[in-house]
Coordinates of C-alpha atoms and ligand atoms in Angstrom, one line a residue:
X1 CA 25.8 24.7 -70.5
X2 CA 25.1 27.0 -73.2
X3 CA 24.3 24.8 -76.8
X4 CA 27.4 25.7 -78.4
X5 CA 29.5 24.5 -75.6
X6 CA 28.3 21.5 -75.8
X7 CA 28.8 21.3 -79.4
X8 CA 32.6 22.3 -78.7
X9 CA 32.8 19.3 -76.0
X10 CA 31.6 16.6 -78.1
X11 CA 33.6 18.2 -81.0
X12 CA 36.7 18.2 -79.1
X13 CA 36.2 14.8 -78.1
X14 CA 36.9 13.5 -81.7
X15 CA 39.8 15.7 -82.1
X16 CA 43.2 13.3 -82.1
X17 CA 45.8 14.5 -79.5
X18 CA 48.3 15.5 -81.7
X19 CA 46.5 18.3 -83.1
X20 CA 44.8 19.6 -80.4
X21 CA 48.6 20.4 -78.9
X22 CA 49.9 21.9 -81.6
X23 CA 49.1 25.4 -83.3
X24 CA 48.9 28.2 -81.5
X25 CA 45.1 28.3 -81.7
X26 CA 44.8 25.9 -79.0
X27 CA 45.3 26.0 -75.2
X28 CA 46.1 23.3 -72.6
X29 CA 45.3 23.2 -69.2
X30 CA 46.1 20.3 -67.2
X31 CA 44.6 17.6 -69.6
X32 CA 42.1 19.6 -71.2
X33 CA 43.0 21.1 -74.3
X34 CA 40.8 24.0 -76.3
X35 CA 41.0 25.1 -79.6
X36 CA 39.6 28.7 -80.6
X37 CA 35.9 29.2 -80.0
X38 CA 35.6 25.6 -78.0
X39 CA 35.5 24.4 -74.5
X40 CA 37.2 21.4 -73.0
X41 CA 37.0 19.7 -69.6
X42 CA 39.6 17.9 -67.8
X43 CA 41.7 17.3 -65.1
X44 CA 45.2 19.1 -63.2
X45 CA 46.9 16.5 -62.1
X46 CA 48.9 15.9 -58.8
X47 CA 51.2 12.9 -58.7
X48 CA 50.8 10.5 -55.9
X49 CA 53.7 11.3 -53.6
X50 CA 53.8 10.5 -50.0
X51 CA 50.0 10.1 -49.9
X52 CA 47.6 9.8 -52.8
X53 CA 47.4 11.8 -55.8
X54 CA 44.7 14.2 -56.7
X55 CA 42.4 15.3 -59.7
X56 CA 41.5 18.8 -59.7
X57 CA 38.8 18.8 -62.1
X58 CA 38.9 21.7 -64.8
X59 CA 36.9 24.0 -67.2
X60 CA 38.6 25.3 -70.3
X61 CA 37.0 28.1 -72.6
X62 CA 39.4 29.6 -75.3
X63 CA 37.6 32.1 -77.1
X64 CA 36.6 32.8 -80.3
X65 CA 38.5 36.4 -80.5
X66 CA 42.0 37.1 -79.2
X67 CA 42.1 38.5 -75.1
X68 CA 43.6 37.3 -72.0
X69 CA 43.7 34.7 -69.9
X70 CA 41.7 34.4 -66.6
X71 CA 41.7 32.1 -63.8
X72 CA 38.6 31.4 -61.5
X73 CA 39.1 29.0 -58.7
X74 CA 37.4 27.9 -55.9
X75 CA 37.0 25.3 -53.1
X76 CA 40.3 25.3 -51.6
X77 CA 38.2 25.4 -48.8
X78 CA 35.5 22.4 -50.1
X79 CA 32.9 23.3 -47.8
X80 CA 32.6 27.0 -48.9
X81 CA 29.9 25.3 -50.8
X82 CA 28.2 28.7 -52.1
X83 CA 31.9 29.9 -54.1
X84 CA 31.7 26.5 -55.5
X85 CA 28.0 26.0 -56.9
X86 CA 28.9 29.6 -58.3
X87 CA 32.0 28.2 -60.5
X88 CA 29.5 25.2 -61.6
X89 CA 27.2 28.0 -62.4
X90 CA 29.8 29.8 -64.3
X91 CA 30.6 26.5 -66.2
X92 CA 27.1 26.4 -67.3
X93 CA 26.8 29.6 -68.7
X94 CA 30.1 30.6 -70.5
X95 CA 29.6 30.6 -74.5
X96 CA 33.1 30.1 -76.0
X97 CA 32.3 31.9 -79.1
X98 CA 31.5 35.0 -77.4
X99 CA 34.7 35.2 -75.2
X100 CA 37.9 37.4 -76.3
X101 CA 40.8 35.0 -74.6
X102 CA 40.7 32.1 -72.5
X103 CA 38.8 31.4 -69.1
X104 CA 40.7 28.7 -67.0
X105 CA 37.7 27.5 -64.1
X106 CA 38.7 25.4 -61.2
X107 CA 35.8 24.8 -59.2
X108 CA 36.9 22.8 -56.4
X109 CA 40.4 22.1 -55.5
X110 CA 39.9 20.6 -52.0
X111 CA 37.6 17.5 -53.1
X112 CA 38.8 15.5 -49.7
X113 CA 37.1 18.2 -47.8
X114 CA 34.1 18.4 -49.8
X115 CA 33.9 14.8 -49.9
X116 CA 34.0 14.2 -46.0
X117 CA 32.2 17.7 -45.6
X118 CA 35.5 18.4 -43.8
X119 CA 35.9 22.3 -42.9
X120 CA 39.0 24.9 -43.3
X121 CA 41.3 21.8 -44.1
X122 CA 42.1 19.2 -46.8
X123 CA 41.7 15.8 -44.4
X124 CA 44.9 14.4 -46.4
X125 CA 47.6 16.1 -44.7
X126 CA 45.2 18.6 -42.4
X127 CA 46.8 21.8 -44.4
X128 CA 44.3 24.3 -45.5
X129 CA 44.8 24.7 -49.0
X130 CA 45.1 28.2 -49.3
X131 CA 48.3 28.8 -46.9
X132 CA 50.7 26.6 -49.2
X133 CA 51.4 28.6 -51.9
X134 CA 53.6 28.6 -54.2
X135 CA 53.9 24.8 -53.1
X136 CA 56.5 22.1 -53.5
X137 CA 56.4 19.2 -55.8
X138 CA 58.1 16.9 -52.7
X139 CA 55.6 17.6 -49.9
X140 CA 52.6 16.6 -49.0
X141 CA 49.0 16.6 -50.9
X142 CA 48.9 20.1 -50.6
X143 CA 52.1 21.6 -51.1
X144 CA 51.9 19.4 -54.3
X145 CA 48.3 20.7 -55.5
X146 CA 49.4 24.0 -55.1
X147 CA 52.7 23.5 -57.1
X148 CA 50.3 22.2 -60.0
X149 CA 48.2 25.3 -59.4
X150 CA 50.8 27.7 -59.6
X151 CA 52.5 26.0 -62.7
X152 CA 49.0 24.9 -64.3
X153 CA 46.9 27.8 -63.6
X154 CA 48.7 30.8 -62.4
X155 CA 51.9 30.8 -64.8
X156 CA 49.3 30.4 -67.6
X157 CA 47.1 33.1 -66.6
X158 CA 46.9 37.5 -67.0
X159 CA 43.9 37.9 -64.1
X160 CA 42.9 35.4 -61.3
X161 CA 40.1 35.7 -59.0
X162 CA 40.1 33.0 -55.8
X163 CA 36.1 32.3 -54.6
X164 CA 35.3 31.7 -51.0
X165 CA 32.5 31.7 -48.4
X166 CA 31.8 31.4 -45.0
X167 CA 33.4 27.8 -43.8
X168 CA 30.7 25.4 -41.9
X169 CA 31.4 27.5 -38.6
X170 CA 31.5 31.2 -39.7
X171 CA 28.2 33.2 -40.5
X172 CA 29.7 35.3 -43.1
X173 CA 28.1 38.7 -44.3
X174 CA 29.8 39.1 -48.1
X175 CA 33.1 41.0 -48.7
X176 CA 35.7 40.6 -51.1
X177 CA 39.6 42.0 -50.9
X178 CA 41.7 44.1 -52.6
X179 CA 46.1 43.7 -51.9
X180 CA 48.1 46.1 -53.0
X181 CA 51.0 45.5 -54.6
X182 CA 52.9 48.6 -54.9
X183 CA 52.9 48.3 -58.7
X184 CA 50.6 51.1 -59.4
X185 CA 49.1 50.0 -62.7
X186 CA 48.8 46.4 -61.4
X187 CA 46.8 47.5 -58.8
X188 CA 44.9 50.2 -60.6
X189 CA 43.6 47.1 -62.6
X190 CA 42.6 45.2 -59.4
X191 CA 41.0 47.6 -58.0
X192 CA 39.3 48.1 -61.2
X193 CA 38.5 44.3 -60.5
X194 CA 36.9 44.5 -57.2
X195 CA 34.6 47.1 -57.9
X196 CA 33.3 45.1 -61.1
X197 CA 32.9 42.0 -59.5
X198 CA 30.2 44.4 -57.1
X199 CA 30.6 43.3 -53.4
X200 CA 29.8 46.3 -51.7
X201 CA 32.6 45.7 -48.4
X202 CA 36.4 45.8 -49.6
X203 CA 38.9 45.3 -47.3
X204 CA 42.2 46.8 -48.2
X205 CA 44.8 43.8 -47.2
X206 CA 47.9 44.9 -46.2
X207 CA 49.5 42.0 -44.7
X208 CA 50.1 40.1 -48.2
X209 CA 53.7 38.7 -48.5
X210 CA 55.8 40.4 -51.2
X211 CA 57.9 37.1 -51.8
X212 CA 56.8 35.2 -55.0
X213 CA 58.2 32.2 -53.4
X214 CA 56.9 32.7 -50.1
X215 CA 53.2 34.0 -51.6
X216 CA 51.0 31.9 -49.1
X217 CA 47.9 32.6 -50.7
X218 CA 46.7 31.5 -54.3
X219 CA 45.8 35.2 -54.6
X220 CA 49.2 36.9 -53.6
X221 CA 50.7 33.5 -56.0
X222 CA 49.2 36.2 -58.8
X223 CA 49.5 39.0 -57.4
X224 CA 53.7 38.7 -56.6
X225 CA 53.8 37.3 -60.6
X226 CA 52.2 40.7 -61.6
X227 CA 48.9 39.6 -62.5
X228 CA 46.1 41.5 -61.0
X229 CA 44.4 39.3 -58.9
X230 CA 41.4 39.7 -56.4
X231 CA 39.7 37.1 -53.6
X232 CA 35.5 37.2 -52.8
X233 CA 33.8 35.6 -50.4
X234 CA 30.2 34.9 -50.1
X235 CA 27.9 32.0 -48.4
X236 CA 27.7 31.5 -44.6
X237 CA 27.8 28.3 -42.5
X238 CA 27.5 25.7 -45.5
X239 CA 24.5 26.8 -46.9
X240 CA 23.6 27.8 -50.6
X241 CA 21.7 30.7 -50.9
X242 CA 20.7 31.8 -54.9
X243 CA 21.7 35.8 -53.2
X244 CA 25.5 34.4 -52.4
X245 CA 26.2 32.1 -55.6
X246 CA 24.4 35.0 -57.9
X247 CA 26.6 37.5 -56.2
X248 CA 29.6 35.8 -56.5
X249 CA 28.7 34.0 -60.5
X250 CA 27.6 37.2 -61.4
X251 CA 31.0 39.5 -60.6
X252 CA 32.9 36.9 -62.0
X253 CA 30.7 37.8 -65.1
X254 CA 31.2 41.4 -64.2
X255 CA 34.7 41.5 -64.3
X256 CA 35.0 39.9 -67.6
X257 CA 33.0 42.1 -69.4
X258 CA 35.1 45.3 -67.3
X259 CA 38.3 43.1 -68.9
X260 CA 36.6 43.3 -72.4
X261 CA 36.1 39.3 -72.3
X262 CA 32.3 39.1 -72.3
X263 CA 30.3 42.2 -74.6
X264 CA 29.1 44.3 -72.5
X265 CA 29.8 46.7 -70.1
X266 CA 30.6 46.2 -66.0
X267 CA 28.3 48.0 -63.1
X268 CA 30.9 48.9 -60.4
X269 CA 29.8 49.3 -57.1
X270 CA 29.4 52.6 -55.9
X271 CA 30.8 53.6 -52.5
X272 CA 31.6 50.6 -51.4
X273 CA 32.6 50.4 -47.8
X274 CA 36.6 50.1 -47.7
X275 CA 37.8 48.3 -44.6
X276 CA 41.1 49.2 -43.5
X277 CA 41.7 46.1 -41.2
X278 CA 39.9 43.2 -39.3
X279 CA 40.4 42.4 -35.7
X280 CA 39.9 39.1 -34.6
X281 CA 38.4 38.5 -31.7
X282 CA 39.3 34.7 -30.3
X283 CA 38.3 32.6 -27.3
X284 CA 40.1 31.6 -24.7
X285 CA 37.9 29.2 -23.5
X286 CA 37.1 25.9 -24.7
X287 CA 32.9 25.6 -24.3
X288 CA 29.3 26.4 -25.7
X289 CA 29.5 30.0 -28.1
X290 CA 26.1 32.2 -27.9
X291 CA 26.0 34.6 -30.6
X292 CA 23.9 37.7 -29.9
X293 CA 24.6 39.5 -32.9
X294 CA 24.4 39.0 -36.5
X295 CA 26.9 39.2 -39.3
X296 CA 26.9 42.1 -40.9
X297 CA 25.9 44.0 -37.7
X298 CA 27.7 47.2 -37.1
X299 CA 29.2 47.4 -33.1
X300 CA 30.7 49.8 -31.1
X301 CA 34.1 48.6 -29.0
X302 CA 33.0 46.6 -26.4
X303 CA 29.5 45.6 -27.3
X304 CA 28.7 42.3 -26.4
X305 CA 29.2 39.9 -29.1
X306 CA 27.9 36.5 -27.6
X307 CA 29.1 34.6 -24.4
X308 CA 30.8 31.4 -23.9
X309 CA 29.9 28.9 -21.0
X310 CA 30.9 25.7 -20.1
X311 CA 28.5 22.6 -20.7
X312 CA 27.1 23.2 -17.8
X313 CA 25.9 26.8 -18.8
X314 CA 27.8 28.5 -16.3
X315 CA 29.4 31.3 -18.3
X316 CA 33.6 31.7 -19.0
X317 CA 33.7 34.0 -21.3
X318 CA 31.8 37.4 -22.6
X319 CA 32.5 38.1 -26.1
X320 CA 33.3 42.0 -26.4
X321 CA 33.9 43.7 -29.7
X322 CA 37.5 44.5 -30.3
X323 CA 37.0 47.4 -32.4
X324 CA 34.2 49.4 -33.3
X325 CA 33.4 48.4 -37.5
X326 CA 30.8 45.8 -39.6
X327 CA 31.0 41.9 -38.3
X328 CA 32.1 40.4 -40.9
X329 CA 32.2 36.9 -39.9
X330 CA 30.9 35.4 -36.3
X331 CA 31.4 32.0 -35.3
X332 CA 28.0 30.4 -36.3
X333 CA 27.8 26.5 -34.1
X334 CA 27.5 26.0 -30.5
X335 CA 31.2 24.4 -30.9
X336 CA 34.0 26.5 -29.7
X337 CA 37.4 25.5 -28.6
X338 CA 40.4 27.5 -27.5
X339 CA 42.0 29.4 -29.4
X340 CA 38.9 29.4 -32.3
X341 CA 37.9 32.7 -33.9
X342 CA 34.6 34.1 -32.5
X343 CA 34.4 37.1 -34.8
X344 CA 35.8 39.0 -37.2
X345 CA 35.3 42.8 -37.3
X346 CA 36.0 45.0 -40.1
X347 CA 37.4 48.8 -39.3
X348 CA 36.1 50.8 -41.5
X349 CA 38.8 53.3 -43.4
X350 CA 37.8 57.1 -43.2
X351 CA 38.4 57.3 -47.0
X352 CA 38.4 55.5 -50.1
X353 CA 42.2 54.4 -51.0
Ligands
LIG401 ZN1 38.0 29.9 -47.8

């Protein structure tokens, strides 16, 4: 954390409650509230209901000079470990005084399944906590974190951005995504977005719900409220690799400075590749998986992907590409059940959109 942060937090500290809410220089998230030029740290807070409540731990910068608001958040899925150690990295490196606007970070909002290393899921309720939005303050631990998301962090934000990575099971090559919304300057700025934040593989989701209060996703929460809004992903099966977490720290750094937030100018990719959909390819067997290609690779239709067999090597299943594109994900333990994804291949689109 940069010297002058620090200073804000112990600053802030001896500031008496009442005048840190009031005035319109200071901004509240959650239990953390920021007065111009200073950071805060607290927590959002989701009332016990029919199971236990949850702190979501967050990062407050309001800037010095006037700007928007942004929202980074990551570890809905808390062992997507390398989108999380890139929030803490943010965290550490974001001077208040140089920011125009505010910078909400959420670094991990699943910390049941980062505390019991517990993938896709929170173990609470067994929801994964980025199919619930915009949540409901009556159900359970995760329809309730995402109703204090969406009240706490989206309402208050202009621009979100949703971290992920590969899960413990998927060897995940990097790729972020890009929804269109049909509002044409909305999604001029997110697009804008994605190719500041510098992942060179953009798929172009179409399959996004248009209901604001059927939005799913914490991304399409944003995106349905009018706030241009963009998801990343980067890490692969659990590990934390200084490529993934500067890739991902760094385009949220990117994207700031294209929003005029940070000084500075964005480097947009150039030519990304644009994928115009993924096919999943799933097994329908229950056994031992065999990769025999890498994420990343690029296949043909009907290249073999791996194999499954049974546990006494006798093989059930061989995995054939769907569709001829990039892998972007491929299952990557010996676990596979029925029904699990074995990869996920991205078609490339003949042109840019
Ligand atoms: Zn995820």
């Amino acid at each position: 954390m940069p010297r002058a942060a620090i200073a804000a937090l112990v600053i802030l500290a001896g500031v008496p409650l009442a005048a840190r809410g009031a005035g319109a220089n200071a901004f509240t998230v959650g239990t953390a509230t920021a007065t111009e030029g200073h950071a805060a740290t607290g927590t959002i807070d989701v009332p016990a209901g029919v199971d236990p409540a949850l702190h979501i731990p967050v990062a407050l910068f309001h800037g010095a000079w006037p700007g928007p608001v942004m929202a980074l958040v990551s570890g809905a899925h808390g062992t997507e470990y390398a989108s999380i150690i890139a929030l803490e990295k943010v965290i550490a490196q974001i001077d208040p005084t140089e920011l125009s606007g505010t910078l909400i970070v959420v670094p991990l909002v699943n910390i049941p399944s980062f505390e019991q290393k517990v993938p896709h899921v929170n173990p609470v309720d067994g929801k994964s906590m980025n199919r619930f939005y915009p949540g409901r303050a009556d159900g359970t631990q995760t329809d309730r974190a995402a109703y204090a998301i969406t009240r706490e962090v989206v309402e208050r934000c202009d621009y979100l951005i949703d971290l992920h990575g590969g899960d413990l099971d998927e060897s995940l090559r990097p790729y972020s995504y890009w929804a269109r919304t049909g509002n044409e300057k909305q999604d001029a700025v997110s697009r804008g977005m994605v190719l500041a934040f510098g992942l060179d593989h953009i798929i172009i989701a179409s399959d996004r719900p248009r209901d604001a209060n059927a939005s799913r996703y914490l991304e399409t929460t944003a995106a349905t409220r009018g706030k241009p809004s963009i998801t990343v992903e980067a890490g692969s099966a659990g590990t934390v690799e200084t490529e993934d977490v500067d890739a991902l720290a760094n385009g949220c750094f990117s994207v700031l400075r294209y929003l005029k937030m940070l000084p500075g100018s964005a480097v947009p990719v150039e030519h990304p590749v644009w994928i115009e959909r993924v096919v999943t390819l799933s097994s329908d067997h229950t056994g031992i998986f065999y990769p025999r290609v890498r994420r990343g690779t690029y296949v043909e239709t009907g290249m073999k992907l791996g194999y499954v067999t049974d546990y006494l090597g006798k093989t059930v299943l061989e995995a054939r590409s769907p569709a001829e594109g990039v892998v972007l994900f491929i299952a990557a333990l010996p676990s596979m059940k029925k029904g699990e994804t074995i990869a996920n291949i991205g078609v490339v689109a003949a042109r840019a959109p």
